[in-house]
CSV table of C-alpha atoms in Angstrom, one decimal:
chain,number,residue,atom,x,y,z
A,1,UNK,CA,31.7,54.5,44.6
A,2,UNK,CA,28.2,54.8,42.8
A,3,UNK,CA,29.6,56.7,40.4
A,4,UNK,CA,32.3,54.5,39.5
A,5,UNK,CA,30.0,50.9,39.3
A,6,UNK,CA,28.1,53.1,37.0
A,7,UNK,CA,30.8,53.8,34.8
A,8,UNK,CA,31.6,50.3,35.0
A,9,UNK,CA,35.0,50.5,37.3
A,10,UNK,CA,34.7,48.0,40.1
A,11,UNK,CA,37.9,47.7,40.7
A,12,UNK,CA,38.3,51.8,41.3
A,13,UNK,CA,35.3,51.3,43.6
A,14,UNK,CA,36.8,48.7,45.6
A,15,UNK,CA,40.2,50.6,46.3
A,16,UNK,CA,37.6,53.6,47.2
A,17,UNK,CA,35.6,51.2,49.7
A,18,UNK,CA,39.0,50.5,51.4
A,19,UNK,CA,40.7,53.8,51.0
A,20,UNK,CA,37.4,54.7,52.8
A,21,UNK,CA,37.9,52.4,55.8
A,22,UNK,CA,41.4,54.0,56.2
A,23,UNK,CA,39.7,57.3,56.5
A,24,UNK,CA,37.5,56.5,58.8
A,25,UNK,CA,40.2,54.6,61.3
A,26,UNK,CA,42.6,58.2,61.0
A,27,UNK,CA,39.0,59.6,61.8
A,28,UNK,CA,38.3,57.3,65.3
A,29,UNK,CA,41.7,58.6,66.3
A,30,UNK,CA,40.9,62.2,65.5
A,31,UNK,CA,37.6,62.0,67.5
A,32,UNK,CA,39.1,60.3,70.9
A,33,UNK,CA,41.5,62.8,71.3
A,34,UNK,CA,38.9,65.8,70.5
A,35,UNK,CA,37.1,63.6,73.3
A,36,UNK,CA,39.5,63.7,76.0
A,37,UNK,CA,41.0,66.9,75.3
A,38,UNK,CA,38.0,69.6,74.8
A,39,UNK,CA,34.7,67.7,76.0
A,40,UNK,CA,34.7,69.4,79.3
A,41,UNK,CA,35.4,72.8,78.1
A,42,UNK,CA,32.2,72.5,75.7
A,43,UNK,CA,29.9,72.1,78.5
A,44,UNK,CA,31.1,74.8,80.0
A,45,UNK,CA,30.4,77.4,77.5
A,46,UNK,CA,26.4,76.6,77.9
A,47,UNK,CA,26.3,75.7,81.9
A,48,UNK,CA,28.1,76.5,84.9
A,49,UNK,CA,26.3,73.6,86.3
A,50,UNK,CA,28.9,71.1,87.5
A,51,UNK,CA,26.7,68.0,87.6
A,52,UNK,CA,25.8,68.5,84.1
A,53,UNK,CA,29.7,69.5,83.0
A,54,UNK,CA,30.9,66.1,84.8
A,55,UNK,CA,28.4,63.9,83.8
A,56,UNK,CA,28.3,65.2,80.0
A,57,UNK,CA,32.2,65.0,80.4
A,58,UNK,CA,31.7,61.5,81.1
A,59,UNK,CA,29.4,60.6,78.7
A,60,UNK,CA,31.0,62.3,75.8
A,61,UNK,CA,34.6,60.7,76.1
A,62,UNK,CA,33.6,57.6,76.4
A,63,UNK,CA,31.2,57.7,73.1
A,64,UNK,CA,33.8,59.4,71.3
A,65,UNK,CA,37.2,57.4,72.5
A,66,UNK,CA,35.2,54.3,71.2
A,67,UNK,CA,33.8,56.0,68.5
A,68,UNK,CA,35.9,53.2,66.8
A,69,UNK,CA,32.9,51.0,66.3
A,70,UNK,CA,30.2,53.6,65.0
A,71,UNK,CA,32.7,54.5,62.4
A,72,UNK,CA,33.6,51.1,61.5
A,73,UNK,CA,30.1,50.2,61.3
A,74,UNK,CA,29.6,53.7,59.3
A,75,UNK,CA,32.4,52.7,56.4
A,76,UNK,CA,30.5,49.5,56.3
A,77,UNK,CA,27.8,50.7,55.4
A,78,UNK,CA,28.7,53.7,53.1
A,79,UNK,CA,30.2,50.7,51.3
A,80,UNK,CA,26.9,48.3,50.9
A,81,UNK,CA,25.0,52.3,50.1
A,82,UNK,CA,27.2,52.7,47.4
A,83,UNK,CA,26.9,49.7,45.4
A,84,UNK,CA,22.7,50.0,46.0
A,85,UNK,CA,22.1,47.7,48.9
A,86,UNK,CA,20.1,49.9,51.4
A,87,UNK,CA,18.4,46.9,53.7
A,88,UNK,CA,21.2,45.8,55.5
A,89,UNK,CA,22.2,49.1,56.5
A,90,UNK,CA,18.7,49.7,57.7
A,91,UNK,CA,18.3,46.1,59.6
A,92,UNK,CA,21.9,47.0,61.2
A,93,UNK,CA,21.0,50.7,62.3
A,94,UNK,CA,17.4,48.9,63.7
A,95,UNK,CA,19.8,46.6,66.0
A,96,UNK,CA,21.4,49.2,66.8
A,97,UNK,CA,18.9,51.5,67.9
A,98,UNK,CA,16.5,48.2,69.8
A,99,UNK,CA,19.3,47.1,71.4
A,100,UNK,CA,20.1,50.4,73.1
A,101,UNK,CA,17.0,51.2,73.7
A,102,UNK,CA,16.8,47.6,76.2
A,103,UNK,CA,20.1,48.1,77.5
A,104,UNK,CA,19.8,51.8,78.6
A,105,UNK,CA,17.0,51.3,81.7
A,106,UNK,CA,18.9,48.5,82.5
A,107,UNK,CA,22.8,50.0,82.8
A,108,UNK,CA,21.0,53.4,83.8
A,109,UNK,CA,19.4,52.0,86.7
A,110,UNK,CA,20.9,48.8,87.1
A,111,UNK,CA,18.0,46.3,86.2
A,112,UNK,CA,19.0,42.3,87.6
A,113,UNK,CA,22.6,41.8,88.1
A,114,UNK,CA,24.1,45.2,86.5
A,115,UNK,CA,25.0,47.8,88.9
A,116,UNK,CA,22.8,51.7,88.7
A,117,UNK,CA,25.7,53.4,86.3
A,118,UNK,CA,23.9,56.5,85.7
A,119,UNK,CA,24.7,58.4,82.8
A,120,UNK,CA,27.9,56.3,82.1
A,121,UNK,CA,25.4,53.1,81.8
A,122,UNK,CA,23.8,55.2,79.1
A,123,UNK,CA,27.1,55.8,77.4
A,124,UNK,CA,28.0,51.8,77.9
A,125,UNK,CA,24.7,51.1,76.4
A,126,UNK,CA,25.3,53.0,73.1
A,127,UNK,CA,29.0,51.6,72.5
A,128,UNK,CA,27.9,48.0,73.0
A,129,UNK,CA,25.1,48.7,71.1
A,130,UNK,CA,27.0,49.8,68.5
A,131,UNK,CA,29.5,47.4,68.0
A,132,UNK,CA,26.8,44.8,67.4
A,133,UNK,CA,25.5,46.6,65.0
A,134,UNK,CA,29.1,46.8,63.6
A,135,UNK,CA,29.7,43.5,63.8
A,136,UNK,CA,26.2,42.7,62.1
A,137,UNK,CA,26.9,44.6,58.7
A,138,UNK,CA,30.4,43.6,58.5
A,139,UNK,CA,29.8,40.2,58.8
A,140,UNK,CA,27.2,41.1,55.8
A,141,UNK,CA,29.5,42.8,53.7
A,142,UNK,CA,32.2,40.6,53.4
A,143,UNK,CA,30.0,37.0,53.9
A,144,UNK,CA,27.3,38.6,51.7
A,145,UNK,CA,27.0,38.9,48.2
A,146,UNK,CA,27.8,42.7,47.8
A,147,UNK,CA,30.2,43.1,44.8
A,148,UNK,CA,32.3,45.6,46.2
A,149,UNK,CA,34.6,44.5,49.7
A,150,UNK,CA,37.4,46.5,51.0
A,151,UNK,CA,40.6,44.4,51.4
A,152,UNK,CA,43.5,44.9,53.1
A,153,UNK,CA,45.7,44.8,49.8
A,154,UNK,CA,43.6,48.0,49.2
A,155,UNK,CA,44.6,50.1,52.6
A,156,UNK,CA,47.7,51.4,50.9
A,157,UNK,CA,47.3,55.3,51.0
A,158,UNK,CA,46.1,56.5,47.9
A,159,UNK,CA,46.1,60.2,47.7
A,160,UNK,CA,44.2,60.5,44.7
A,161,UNK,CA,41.5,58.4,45.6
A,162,UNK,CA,41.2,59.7,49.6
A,163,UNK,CA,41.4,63.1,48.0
A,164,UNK,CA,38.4,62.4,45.7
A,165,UNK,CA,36.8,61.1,48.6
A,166,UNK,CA,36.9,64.2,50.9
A,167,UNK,CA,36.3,66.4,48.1
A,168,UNK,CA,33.0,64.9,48.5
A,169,UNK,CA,32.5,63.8,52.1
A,170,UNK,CA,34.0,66.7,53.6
A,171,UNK,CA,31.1,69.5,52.4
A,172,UNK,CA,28.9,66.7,54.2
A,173,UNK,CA,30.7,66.7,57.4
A,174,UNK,CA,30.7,70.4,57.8
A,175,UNK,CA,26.8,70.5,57.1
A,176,UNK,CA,26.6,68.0,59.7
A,177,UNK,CA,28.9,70.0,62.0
A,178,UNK,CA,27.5,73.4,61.0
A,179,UNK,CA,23.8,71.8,62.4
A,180,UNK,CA,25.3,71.2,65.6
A,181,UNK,CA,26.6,75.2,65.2
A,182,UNK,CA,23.3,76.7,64.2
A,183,UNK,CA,22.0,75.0,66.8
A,184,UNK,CA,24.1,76.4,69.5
A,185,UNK,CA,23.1,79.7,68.1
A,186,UNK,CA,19.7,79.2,67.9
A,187,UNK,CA,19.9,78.2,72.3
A,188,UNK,CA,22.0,81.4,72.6
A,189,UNK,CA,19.6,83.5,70.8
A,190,UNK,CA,16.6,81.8,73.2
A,191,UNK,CA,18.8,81.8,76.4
A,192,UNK,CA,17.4,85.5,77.0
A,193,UNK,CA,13.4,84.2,77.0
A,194,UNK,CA,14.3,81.7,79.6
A,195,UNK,CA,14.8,77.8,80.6
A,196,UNK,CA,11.1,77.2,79.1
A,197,UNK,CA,11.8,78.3,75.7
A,198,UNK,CA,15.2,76.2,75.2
A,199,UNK,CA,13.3,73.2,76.6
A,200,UNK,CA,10.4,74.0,73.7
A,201,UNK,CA,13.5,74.1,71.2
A,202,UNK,CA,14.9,70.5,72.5
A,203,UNK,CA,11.3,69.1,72.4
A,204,UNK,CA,11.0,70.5,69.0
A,205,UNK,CA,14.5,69.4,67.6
A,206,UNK,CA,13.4,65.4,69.2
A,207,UNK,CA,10.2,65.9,67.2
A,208,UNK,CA,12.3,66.9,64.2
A,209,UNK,CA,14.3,64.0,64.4
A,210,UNK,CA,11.9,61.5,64.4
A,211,UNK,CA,9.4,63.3,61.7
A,212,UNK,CA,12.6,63.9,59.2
A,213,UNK,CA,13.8,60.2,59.5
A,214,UNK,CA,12.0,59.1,56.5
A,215,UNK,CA,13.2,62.0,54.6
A,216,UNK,CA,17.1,61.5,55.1
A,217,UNK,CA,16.0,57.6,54.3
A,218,UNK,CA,14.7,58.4,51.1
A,219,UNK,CA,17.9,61.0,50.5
A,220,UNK,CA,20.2,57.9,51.2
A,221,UNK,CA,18.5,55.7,48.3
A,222,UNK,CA,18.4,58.4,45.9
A,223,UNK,CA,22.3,59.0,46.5
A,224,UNK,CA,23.3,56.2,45.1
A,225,UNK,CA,21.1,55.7,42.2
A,226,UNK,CA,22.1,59.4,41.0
A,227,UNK,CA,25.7,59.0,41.2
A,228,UNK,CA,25.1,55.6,39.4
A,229,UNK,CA,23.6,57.0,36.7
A,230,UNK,CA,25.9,60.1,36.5
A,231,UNK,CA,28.6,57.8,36.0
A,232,UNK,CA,26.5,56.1,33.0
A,233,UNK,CA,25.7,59.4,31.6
A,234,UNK,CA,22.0,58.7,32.0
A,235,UNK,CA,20.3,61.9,32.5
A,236,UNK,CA,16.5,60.5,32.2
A,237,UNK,CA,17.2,58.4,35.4
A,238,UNK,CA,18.8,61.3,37.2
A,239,UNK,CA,15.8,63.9,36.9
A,240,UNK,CA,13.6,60.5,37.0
A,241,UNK,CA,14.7,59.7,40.1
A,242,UNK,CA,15.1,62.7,41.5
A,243,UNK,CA,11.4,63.6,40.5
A,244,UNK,CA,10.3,60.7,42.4
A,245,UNK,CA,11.8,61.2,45.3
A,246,UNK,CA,11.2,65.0,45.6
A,247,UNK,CA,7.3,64.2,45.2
A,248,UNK,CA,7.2,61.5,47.7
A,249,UNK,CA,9.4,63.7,49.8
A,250,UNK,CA,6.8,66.9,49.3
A,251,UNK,CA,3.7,64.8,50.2
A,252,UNK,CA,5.4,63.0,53.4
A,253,UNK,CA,6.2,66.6,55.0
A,254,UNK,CA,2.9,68.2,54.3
A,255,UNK,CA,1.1,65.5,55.9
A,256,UNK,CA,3.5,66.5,59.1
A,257,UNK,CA,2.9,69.7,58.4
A,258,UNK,CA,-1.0,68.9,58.6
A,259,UNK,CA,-0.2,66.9,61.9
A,260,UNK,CA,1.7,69.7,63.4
A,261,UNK,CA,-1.1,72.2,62.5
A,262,UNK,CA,-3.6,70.1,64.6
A,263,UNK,CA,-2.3,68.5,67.6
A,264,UNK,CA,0.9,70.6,68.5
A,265,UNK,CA,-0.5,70.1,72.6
A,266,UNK,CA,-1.1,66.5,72.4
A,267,UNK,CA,2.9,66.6,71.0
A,268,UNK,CA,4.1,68.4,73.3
A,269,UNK,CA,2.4,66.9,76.3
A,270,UNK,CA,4.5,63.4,75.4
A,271,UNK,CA,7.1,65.8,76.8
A,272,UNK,CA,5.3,66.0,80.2
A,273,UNK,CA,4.9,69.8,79.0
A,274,UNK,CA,3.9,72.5,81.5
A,275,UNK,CA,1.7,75.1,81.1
A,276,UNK,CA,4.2,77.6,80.3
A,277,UNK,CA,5.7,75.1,77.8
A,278,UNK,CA,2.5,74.6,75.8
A,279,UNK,CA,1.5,78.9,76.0
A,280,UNK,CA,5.2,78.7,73.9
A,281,UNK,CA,5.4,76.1,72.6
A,282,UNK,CA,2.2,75.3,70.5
A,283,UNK,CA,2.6,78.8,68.6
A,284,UNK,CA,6.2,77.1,67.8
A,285,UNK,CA,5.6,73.8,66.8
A,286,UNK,CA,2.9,75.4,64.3
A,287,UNK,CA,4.8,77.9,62.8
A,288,UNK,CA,8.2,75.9,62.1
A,289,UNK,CA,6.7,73.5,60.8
A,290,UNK,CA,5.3,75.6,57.9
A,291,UNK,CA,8.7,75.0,56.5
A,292,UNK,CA,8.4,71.5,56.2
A,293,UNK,CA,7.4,71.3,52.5
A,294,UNK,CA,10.3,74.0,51.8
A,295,UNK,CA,12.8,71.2,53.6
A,296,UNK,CA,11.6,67.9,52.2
A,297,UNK,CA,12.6,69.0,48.6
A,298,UNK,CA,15.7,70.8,49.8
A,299,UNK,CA,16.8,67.7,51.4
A,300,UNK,CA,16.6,65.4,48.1
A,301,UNK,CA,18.2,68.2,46.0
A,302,UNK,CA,21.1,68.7,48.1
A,303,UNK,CA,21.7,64.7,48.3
A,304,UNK,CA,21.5,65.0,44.4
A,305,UNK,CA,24.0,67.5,44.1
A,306,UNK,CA,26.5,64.9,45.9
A,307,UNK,CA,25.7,62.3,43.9
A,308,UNK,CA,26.5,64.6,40.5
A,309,UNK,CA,29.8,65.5,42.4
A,310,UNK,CA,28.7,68.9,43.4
A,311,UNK,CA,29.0,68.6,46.9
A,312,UNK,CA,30.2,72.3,47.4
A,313,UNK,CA,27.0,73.5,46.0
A,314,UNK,CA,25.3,71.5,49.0
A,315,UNK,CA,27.7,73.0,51.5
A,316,UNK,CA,26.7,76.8,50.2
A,317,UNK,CA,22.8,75.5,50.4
A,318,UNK,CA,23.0,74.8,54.2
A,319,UNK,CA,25.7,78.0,55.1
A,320,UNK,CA,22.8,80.3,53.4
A,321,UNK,CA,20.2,78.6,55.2
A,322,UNK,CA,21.1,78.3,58.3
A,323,UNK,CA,24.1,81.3,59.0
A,324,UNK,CA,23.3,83.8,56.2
A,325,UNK,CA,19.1,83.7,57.0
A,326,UNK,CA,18.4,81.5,59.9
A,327,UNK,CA,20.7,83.1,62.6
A,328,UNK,CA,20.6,86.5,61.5
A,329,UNK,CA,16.9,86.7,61.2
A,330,UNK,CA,15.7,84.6,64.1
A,331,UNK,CA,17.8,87.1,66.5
A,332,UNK,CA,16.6,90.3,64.8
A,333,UNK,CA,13.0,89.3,64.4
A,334,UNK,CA,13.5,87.8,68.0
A,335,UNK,CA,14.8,91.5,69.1
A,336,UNK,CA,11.5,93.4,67.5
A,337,UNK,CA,8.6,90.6,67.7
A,338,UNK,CA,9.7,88.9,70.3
A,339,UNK,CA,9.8,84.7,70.4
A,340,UNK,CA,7.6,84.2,68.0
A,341,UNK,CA,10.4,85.9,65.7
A,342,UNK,CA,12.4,83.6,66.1
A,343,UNK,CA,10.4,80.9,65.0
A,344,UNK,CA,9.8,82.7,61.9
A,345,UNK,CA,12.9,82.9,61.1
A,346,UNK,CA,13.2,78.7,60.2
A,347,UNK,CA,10.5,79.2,57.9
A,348,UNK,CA,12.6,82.2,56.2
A,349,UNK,CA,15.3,80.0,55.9
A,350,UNK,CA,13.7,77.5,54.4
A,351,UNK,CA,12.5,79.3,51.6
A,352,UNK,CA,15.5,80.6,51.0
A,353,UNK,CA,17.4,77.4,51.1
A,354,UNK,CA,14.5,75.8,48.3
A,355,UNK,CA,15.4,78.8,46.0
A,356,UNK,CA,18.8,78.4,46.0
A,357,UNK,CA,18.7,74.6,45.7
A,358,UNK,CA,16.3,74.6,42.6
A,359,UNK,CA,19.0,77.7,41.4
A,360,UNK,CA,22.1,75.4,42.0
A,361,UNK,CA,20.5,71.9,41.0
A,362,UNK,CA,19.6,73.2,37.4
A,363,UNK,CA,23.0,74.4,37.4
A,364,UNK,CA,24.8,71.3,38.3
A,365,UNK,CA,22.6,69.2,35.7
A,366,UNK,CA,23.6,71.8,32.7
A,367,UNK,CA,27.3,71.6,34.2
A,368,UNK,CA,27.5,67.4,34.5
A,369,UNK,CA,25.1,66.3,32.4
């Protein structure tokens, strides 16, 4: 869509907005029946423990059977991105995210008149949550005054157009998928050094969550001003921008890096960490996080590359990193060093990943610009 406002198409980048809403209500359908059908035989491959395998169930299906209104809200969204509004998206996500975090203590454990559901109250909490949020930035997208709206004079398959859009969302949605991937991997490879060190790993992926937030933030608003100016042809404002948010990026993680250095105990101990957790745990936290730097330009590269169209090049970026180094060396160095290893091998990966994303980035700019 950037692209094409750039090149000064709106009406292309209106039929993309809606040919985009049609993918993502074939998509709702795909995920509730992945939902109903195969939830229960994922939580069997990591526990045999039949609380956790019916409760997850639960959970899972009904997130994903009305995974209708998170991908609603999603096309929305993707829509307001594209044509280089970023607030609403953020004010609807922040809805989102207070409004679950109120209703979750009170569906979980059944707060005035709302009975105790359990997990399933945590799973109510998150749909309703997010079909306010979907209602919030729809309402702003087509009351608003965003110059691109999908209409329903637009739903008409287009194959041309939904092609061009998976072209470029699908690389995405396997990087997504393969994160999910690596990280089952990464539990496997840690299964063998016990209950404490996958609990370090979940504590350390929450941290990473919250810590990389700003990062994929930053990635979003660069997106759409690269493919903008692709489209226009402008190469100063491509590098320019992303030379700006690479350095902003860089200086962001190395403070986190600087706060991981010195108080990985008081992070962990949020966590209600044990002993055992902080003797592994600290040594962890320390050492990943020396690939912070390496990530935080990474990241802005490889949301560059999908705004110059070359999202295949970010799909090879994140397969290197994470299957080609990450896996491989975190369970051989885990094998001879032990669980440190393991850590070590995220920051291996990262510098990897940096290398070939500088490699492929100056490639894609000769190649499109």
């Amino acid at each position: 869509m950037s692209k094409r406002i750039g090149q000064g198409h709106l009406e292309v980048a209106q039929k993309i907005s809606s040919q985009g809403l049609l993918i993502g209500l074939l998509l709702s359908i795909l995920v509730g029946i992945i939902g109903i059908f195969f939830t229960r035989q994922y939580f069997m491959w990591f526990t045999d423990n039949p609380w956790i395998v019916a409760e997850g169930t639960r959970y899972t299906q009904i997130v994903t059977v009305l995974s209708l209104f998170r991908i609603l809200a999603q096309t929305a969204t993707s829509t307001l991105q594209g044509s280089g509004q970023m607030v609403p998206p953020m004010l609807a996500q922040l809805l989102g995210a207070l409004l679950n975090i109120i209703l979750d203590p009170i569906m979980i454990f059944g707060w005035w008149f709302f009975p105790a559901w359990g997990v399933t109250g945590a799973a109510i909490a998150t749909v309703v949550s997010q079909i306010v949020s979907m209602l919030f930035i729809w309402t702003v997208l087509l009351k608003g005054n965003s110059p691109i709206k999908p209409t329903l004079t637009s739903l008409k398959p287009n194959a041309a157009l939904m092609r061009e859009i998976v072209q470029v969302g699908l690389p995405a949605a396997i990087m997504q998928g393969l994160g999910s991937v690596m990280l089952a991997g990464i539990n496997l490879i840690l299964a063998p050094f016990g209950d404490t060190a996958l609990a370090v790993m979940g504590v350390y992926f929450k941290l990473q969550s919250l810590v990389f937030m700003p990062i994929f933030g930053l990635n979003t608003g660069t997106l759409p001003v690269v493919g903008f100016n692709f489209g226009a042809k402008n190469r100063k404002r491509v590098l320019a921008a992303v030379r700006f948010s690479s350095t902003v990026a860089l200086v962001y993680m190395s403070l986190c890096l600087l706060v991981f250095q010195w108080i990985p105990k008081n992070m962990l101990e949020w966590f209600n960490a044990s002993n055992e957790m902080l003797r592994i745990g600290i040594p962890a936290l320390r050492i990943i996080s020396m690939s912070f730097p390496f990530v935080a330009v990474t990241i802005i590269l490889s949301g560059a590359l999908n705004g110059l169209s070359k999202s295949t090049y970010s799909l090879m970026i994140s397969i290197v990193r994470q299957f080609v180094i990450l896996l491989p060396f975190a369970y051989f160095l885990g094998q001879r060093v032990g669980i440190s290893g393991i850590w070590y091998g995220f920051v291996a990966a990262e510098i990897s990943g940096i290398l070939l994303t500088l490699l492929l980035f100056q490639k894609a700019v000769r190649q499109q610009l």
